[in-house]
Short mmCIF file of C-alpha atoms in Angstrom, two decimals:
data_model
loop_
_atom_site.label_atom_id
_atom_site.label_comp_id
_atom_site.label_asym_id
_atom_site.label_seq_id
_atom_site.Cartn_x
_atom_site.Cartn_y
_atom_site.Cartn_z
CA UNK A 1 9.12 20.82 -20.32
CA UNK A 2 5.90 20.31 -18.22
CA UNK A 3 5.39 17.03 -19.77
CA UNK A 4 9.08 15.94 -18.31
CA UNK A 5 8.23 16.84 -14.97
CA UNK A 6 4.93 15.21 -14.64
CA UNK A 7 6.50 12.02 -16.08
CA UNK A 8 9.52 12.22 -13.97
CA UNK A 9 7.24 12.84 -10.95
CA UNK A 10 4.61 9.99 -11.40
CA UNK A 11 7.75 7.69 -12.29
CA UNK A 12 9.30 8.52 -9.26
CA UNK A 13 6.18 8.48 -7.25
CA UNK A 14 5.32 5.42 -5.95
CA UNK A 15 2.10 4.25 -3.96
CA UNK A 16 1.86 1.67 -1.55
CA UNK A 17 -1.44 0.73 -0.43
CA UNK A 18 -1.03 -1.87 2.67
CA UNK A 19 -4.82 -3.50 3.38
CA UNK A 20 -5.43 -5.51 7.12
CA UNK A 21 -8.17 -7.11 8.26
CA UNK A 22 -10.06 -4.86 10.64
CA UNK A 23 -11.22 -6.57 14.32
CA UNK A 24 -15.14 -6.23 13.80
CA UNK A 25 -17.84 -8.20 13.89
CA UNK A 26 -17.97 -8.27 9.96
CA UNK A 27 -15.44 -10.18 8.10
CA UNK A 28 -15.91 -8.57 5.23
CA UNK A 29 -14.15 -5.01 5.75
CA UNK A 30 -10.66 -4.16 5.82
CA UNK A 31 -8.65 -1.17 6.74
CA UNK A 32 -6.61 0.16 3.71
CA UNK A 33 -3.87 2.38 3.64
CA UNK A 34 -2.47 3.95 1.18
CA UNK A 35 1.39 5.63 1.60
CA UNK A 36 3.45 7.74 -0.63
CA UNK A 37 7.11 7.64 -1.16
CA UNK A 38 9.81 8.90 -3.59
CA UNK A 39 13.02 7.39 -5.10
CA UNK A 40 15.57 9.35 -5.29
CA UNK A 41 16.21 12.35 -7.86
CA UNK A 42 18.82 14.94 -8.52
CA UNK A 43 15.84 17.97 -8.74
CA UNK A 44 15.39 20.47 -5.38
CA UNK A 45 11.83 20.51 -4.99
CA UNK A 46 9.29 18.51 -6.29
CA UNK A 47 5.82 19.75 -4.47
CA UNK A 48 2.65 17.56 -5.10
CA UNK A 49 -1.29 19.08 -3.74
CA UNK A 50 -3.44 16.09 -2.60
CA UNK A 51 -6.72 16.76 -2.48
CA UNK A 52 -8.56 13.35 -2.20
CA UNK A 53 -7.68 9.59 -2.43
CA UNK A 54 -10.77 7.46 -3.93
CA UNK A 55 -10.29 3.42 -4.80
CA UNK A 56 -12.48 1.85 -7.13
CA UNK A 57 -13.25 -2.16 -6.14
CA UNK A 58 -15.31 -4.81 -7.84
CA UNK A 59 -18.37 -5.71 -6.36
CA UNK A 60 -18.37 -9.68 -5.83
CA UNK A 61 -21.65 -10.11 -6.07
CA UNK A 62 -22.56 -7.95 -9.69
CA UNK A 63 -19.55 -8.53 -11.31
CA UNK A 64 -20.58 -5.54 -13.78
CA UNK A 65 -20.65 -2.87 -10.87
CA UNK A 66 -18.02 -0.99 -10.53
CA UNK A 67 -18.10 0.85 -6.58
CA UNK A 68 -15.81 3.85 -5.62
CA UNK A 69 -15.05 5.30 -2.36
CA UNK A 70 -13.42 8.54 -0.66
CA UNK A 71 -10.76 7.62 1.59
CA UNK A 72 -10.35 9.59 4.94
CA UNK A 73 -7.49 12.21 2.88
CA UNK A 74 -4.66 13.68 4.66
CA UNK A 75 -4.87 16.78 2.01
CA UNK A 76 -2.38 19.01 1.70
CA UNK A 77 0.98 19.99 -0.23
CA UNK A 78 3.98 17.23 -0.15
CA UNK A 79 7.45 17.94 -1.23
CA UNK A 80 8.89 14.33 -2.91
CA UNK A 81 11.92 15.17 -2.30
CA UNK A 82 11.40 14.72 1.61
CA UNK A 83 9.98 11.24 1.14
CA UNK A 84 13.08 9.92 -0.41
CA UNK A 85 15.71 6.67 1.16
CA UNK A 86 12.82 4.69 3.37
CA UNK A 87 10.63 7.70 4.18
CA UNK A 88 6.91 7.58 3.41
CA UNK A 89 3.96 8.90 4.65
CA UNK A 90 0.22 8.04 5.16
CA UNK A 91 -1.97 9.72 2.42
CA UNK A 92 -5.33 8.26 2.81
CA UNK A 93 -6.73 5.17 5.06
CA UNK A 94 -10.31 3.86 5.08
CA UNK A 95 -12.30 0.70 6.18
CA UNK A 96 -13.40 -0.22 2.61
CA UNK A 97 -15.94 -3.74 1.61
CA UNK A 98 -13.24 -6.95 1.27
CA UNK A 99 -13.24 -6.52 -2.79
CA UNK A 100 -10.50 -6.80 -5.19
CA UNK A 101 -9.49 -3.07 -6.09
CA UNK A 102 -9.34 -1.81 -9.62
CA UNK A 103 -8.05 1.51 -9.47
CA UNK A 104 -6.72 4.23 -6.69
CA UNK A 105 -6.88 7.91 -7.83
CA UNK A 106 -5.41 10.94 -6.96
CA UNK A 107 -7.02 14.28 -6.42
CA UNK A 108 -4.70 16.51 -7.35
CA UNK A 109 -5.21 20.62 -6.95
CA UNK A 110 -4.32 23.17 -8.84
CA UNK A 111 -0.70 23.36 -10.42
CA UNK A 112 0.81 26.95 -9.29
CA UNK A 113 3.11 27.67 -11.82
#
């Protein structure tokens, strides 16, 4: 049963990560966001604990080396259900090194039964 509702919730769960180029003197930084929002489900409540948002980039230079960093988190408890038809909301943004990005993890806490 738990394994339906974590696979129903991460298929439902989408992330949206929206980079611009920041207005700096260096050229190679952007601002990244990164948004959650939910498509719609027939369930009442489907609460989610963010605890940190971390995105792992390529480093142009050593090809080999892998960099992560910790995005400025807006931690807390989100109900999917209220991020359904159009709503999202901002989860993490950070002014991260121009890379290419690999991977973006979620933090979760603890699951409260």
């Amino acid at each position: 049963m738990k394994k339906n509702i974590v696979f129903l919730l991460f298929s439902s769960l989408m992330i949206t990560g929206f980079i611009s180029c920041k207005k700096s003197d260096t050229a190679d930084e952007a601002t990244l966001q990164i948004r959650m929002k939910d498509a719609p489900t027939a369930l009442e409540q489907v609460n989610i604990d963010i605890q940190s948002v971390m995105v792992k980039y390529r480093d142009d230079v050593n090809d080999s080396t892998l960099n992560w960093v910790s995005l400025n988190t807006q931690a807390g408890i989100y109900n999917l259900l209220l991020l359904q038809n159009g709503v999202d909301t901002l989860l993490a943004s950070g002014v991260i090194p121009q890379r290419q990005i690999k991977e973006i993890r979620l933090i979760l806490g603890q699951i409260i039964p």
